[in-house]
The first five atom37 places (N, CA, C, CB, O) and aatype in JSON, in Angstrom:
{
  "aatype": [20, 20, 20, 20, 20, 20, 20, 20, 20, 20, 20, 20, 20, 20, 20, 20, 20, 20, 20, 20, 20, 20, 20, 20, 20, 20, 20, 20, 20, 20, 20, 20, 20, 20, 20, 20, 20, 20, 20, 20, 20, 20, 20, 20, 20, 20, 20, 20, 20, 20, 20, 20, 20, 20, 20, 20, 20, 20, 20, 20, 20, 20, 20, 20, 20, 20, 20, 20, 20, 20, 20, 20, 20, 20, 20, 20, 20, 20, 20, 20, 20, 20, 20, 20, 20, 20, 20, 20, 20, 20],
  "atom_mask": [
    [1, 1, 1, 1, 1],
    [1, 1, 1, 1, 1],
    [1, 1, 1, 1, 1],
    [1, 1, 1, 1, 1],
    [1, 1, 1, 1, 1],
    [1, 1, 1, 1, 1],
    [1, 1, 1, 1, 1],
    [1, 1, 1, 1, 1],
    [1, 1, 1, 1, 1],
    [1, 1, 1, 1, 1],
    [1, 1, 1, 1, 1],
    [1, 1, 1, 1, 1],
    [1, 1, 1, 1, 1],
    [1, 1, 1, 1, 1],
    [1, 1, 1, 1, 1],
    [1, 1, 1, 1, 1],
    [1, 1, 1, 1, 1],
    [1, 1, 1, 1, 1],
    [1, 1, 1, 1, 1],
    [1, 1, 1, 1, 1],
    [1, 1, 1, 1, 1],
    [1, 1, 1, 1, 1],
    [1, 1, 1, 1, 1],
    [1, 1, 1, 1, 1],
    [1, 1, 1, 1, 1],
    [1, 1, 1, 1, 1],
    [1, 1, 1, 1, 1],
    [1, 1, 1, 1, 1],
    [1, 1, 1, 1, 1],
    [1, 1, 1, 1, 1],
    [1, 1, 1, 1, 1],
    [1, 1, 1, 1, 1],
    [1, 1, 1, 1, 1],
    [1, 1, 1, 1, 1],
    [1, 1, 1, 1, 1],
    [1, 1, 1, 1, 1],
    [1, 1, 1, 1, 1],
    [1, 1, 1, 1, 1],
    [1, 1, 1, 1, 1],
    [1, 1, 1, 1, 1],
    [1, 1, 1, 1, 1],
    [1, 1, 1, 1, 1],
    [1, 1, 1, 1, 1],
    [1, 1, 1, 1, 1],
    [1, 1, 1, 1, 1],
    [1, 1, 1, 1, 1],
    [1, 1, 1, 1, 1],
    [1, 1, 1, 1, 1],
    [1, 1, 1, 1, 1],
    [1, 1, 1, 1, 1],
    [1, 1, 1, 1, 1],
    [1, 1, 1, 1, 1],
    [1, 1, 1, 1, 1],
    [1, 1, 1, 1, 1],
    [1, 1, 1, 1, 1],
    [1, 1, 1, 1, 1],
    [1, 1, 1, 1, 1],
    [1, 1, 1, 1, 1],
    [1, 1, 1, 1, 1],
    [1, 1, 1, 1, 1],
    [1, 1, 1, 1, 1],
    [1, 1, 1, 1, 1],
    [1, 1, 1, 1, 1],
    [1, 1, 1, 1, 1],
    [1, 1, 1, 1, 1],
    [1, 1, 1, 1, 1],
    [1, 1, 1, 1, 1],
    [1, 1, 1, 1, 1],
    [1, 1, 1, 1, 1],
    [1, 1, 1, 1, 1],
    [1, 1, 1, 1, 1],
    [1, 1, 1, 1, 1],
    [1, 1, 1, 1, 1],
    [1, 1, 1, 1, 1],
    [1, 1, 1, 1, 1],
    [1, 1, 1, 1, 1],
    [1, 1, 1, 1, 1],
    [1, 1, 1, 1, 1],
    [1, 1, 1, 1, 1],
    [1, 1, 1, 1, 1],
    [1, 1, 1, 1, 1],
    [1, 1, 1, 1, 1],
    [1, 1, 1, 1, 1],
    [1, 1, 1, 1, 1],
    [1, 1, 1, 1, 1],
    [1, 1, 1, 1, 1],
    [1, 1, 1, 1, 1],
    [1, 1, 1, 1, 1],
    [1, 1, 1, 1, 1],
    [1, 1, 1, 1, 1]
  ],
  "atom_positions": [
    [[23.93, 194.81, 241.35], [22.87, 194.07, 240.71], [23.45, 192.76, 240.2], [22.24, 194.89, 239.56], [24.63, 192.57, 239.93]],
    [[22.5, 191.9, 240.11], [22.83, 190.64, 239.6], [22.72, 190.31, 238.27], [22.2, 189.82, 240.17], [21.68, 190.77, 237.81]],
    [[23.31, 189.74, 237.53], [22.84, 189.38, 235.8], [23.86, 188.39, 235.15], [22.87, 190.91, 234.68], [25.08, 188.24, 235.2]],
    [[22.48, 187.62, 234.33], [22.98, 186.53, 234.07], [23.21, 186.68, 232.44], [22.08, 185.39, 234.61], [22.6, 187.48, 231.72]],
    [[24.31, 185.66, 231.97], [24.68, 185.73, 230.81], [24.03, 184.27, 230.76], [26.24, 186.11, 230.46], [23.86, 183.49, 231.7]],
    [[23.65, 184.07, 229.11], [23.38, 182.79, 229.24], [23.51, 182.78, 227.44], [21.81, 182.34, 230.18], [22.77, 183.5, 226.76]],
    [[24.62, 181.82, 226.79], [25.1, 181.97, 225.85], [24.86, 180.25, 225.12], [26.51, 182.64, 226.18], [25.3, 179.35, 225.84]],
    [[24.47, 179.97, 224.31], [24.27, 178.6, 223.35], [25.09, 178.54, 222.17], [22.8, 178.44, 222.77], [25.28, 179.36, 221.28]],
    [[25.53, 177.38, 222.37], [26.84, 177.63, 221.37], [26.25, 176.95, 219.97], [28.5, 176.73, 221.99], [25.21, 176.31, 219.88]],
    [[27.1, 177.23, 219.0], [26.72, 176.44, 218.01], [26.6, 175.3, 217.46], [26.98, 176.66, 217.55], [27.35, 174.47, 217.98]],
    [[25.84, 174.8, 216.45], [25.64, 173.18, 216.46], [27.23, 172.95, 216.08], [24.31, 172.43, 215.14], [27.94, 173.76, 215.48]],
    [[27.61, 171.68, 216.54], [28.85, 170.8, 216.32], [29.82, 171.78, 216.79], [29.14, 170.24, 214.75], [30.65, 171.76, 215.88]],
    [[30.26, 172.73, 217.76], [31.27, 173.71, 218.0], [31.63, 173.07, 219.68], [30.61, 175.55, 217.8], [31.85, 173.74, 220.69]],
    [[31.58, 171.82, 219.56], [31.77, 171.81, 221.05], [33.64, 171.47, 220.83], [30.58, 170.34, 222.04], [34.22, 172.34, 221.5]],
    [[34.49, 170.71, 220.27], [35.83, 171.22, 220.3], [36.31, 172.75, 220.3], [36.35, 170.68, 219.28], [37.23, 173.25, 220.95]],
    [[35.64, 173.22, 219.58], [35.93, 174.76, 219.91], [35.94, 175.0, 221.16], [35.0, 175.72, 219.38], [36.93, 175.48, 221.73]],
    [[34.74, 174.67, 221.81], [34.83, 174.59, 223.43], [35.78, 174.03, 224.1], [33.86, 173.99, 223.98], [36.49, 174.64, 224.9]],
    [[35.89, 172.73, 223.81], [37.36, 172.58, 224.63], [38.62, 173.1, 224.23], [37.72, 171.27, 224.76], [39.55, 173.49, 224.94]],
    [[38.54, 173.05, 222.85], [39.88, 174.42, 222.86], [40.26, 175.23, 223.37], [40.02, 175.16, 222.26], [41.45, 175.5, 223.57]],
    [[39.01, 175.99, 223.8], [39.44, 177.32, 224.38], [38.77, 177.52, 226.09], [38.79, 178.64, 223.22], [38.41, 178.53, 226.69]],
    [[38.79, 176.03, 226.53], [37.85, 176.14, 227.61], [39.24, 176.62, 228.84], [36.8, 174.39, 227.91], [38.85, 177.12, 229.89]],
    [[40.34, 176.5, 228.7], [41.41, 177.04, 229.61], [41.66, 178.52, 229.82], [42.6, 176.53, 229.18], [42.04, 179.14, 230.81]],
    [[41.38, 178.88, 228.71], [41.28, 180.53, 228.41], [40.35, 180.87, 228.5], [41.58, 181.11, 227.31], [40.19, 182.05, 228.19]],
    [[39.31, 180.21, 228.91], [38.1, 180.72, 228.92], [38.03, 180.53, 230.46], [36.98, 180.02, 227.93], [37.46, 181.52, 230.92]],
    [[38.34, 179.77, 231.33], [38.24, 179.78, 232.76], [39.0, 180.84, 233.23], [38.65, 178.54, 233.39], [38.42, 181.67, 233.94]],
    [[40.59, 181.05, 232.89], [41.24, 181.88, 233.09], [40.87, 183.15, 233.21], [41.91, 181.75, 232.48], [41.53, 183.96, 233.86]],
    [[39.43, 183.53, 232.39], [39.0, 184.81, 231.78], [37.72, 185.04, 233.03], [38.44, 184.65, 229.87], [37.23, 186.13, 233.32]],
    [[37.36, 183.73, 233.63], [36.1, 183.89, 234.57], [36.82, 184.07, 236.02], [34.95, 182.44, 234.52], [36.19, 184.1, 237.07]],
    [[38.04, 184.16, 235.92], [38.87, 184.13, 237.52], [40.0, 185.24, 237.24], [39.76, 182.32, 238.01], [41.09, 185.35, 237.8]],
    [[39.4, 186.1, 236.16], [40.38, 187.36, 236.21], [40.2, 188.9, 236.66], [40.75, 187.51, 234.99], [40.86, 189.93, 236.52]],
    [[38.66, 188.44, 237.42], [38.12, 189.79, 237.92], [37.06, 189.52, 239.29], [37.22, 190.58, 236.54], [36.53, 188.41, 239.3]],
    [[36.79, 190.25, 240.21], [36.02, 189.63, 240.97], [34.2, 189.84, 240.69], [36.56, 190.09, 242.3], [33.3, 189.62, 241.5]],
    [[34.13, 190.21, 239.64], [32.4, 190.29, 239.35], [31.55, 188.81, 239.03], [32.13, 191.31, 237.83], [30.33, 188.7, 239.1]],
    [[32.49, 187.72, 238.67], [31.64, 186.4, 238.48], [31.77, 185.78, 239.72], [32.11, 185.4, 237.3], [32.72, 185.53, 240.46]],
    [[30.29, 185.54, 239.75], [29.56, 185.08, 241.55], [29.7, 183.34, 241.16], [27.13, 185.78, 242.0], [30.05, 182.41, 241.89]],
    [[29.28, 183.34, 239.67], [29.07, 181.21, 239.65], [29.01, 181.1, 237.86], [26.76, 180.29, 240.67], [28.69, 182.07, 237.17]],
    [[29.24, 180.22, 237.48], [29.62, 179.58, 236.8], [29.88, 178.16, 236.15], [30.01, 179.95, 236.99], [30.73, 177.36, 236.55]],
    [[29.1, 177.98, 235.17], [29.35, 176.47, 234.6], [29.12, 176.2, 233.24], [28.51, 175.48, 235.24], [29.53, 177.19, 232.64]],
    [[28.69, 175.4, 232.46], [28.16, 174.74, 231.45], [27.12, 174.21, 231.24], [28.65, 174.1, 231.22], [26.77, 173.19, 231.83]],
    [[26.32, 174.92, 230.23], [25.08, 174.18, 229.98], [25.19, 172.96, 229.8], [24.42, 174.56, 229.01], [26.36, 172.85, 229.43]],
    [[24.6, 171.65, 229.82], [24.1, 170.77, 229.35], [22.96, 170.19, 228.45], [24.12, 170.54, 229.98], [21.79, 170.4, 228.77]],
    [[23.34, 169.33, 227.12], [22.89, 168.99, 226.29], [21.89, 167.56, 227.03], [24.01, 168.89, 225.25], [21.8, 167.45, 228.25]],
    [[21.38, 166.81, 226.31], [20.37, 165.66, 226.93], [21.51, 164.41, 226.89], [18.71, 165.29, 225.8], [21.24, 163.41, 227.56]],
    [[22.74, 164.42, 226.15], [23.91, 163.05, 226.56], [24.49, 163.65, 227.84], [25.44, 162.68, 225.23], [24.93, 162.82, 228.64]],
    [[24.54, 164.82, 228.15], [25.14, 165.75, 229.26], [26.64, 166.11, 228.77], [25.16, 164.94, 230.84], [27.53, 166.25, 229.6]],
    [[26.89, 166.27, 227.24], [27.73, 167.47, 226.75], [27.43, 168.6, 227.26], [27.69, 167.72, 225.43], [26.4, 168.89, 227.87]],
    [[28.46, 169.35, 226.99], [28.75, 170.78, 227.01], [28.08, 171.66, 226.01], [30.14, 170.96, 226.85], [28.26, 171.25, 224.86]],
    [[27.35, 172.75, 226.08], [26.4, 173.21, 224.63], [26.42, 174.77, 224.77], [24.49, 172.56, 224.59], [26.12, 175.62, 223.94]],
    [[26.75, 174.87, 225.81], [26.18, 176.72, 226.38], [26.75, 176.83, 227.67], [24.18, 177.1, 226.65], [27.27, 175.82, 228.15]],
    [[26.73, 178.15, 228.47], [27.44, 178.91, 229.15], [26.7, 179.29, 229.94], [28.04, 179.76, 228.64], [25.72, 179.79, 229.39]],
    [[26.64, 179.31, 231.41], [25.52, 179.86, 232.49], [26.45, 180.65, 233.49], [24.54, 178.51, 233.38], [27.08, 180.04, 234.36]],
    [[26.54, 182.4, 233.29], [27.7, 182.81, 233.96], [26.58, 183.98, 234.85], [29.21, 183.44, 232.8], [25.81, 184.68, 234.19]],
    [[26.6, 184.06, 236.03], [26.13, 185.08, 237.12], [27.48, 186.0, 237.61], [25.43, 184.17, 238.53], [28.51, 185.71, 238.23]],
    [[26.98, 187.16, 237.06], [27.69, 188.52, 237.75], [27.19, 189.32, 238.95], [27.75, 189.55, 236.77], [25.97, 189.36, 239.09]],
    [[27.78, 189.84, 239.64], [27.78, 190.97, 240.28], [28.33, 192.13, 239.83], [28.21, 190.79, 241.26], [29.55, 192.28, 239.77]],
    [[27.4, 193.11, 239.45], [27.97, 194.28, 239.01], [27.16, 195.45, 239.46], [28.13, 194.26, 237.58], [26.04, 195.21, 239.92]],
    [[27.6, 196.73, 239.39], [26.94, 198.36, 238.56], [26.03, 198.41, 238.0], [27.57, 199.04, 237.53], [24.84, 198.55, 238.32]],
    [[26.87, 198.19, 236.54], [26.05, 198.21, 235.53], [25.92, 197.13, 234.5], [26.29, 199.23, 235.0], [26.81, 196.3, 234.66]],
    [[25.2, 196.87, 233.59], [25.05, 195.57, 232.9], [26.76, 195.92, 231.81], [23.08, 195.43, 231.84], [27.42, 194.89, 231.67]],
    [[27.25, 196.93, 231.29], [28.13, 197.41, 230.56], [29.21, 196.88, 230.87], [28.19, 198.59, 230.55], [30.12, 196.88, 230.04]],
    [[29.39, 196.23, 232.28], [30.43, 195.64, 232.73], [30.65, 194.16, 232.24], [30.34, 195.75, 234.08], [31.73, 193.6, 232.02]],
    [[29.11, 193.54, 232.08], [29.01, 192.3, 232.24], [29.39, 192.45, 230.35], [27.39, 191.59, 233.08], [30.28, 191.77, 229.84]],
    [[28.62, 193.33, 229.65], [28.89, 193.48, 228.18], [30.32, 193.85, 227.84], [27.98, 194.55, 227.59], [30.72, 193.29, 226.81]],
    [[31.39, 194.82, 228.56], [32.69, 194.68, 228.38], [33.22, 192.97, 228.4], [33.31, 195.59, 229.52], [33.85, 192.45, 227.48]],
    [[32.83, 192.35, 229.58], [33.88, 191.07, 229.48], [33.18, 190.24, 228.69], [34.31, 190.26, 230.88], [33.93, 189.32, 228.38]],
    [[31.63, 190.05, 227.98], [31.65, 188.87, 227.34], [32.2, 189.29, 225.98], [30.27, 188.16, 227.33], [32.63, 188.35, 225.31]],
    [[32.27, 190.24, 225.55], [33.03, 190.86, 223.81], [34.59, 190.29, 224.54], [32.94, 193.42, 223.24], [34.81, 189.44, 223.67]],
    [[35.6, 190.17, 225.34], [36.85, 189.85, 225.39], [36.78, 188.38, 225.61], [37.6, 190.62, 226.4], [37.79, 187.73, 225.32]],
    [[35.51, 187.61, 226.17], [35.42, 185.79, 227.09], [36.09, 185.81, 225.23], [33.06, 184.49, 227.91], [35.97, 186.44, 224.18]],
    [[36.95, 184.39, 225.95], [37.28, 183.47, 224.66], [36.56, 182.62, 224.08], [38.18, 182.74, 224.8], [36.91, 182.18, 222.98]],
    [[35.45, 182.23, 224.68], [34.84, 181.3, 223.78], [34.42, 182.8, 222.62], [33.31, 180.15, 224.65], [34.65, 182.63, 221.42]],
    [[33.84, 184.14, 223.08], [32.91, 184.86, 222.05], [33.83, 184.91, 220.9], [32.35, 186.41, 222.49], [33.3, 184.83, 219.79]],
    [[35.48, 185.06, 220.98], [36.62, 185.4, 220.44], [36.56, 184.22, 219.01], [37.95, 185.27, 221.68], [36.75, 184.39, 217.81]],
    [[36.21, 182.97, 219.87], [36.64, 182.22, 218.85], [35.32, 181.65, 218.74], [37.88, 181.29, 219.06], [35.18, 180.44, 218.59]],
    [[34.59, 182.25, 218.78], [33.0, 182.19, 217.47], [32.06, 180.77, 218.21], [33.7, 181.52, 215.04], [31.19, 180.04, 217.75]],
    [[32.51, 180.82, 219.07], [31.21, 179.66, 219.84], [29.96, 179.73, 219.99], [31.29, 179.4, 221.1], [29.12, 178.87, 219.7]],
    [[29.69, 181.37, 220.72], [28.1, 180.35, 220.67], [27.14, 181.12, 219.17], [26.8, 180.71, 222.74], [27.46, 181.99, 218.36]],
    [[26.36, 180.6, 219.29], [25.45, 180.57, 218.45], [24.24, 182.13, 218.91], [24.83, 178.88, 218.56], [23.7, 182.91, 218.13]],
    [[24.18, 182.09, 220.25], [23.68, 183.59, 220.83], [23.91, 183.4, 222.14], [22.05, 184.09, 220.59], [24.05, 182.32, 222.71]],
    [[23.95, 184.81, 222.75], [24.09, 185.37, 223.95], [23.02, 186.18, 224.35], [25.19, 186.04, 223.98], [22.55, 186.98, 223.54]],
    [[22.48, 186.07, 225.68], [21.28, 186.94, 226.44], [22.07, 187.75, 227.65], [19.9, 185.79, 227.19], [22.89, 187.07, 228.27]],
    [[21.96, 188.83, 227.96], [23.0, 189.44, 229.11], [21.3, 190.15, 229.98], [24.69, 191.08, 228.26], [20.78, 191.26, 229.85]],
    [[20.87, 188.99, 230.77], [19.96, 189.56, 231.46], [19.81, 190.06, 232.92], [19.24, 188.89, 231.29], [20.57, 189.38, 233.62]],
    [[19.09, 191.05, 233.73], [19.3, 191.26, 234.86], [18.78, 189.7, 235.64], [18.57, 192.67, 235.21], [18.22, 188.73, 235.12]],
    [[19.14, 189.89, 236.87], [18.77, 188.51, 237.4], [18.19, 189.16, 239.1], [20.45, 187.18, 237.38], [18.55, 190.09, 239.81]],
    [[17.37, 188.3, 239.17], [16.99, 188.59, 240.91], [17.13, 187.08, 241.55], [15.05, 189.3, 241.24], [16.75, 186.05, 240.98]],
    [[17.76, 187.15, 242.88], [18.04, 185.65, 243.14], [17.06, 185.72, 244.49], [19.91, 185.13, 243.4], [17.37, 186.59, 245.31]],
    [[15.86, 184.85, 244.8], [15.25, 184.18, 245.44], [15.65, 183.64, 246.74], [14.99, 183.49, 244.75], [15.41, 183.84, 247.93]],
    [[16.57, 182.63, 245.79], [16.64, 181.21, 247.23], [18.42, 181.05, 247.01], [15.41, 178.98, 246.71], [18.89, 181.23, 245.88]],
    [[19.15, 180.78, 247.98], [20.35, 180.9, 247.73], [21.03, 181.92, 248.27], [20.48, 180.88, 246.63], [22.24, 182.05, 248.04]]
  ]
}
């Protein structure tokens, strides 16, 4: 099944983001369940939130790795949605 995480970080936490954006890639290329991956965009086209697509089982998988992702570690976003996803076109 497919499912998307889709996480908004908090107001003014975007250094946090780049702080931990190396450990945080590191963490999206340490298993083979993430299909795609990027960064939300704000309206200057900052960085604000998290758009991560899995392949998995079960959603429990996708909920094991976002409790370990480093941004959750070091208190970025503001909320997280861990929803199933059906893909269309693509």
């Amino acid at each position: 099944m497919l499912v998307a995480l889709i996480a908004k970080d908090k107001k003014g936490a975007l250094q946090i983001r780049k702080d931990n954006r190396p450990a945080h890639v590191d963490h999206l290329k340490s298993n083979d369940i993430v299909r795609q991956a990027g960064p939300l965009l704000d309206g200057a086209g900052e960085m604000c939130g998290s758009l991560v697509i899995f392949e998995v089982d079960e959603i429990a998988q996708v909920e094991a790795w976002a409790a370990v992702d480093p941004y959750a570690k070091a208190g970025l976003f503001e909320s997280v949605e861990i929803v199933p996803w059906n893909r269309v076109i693509g």
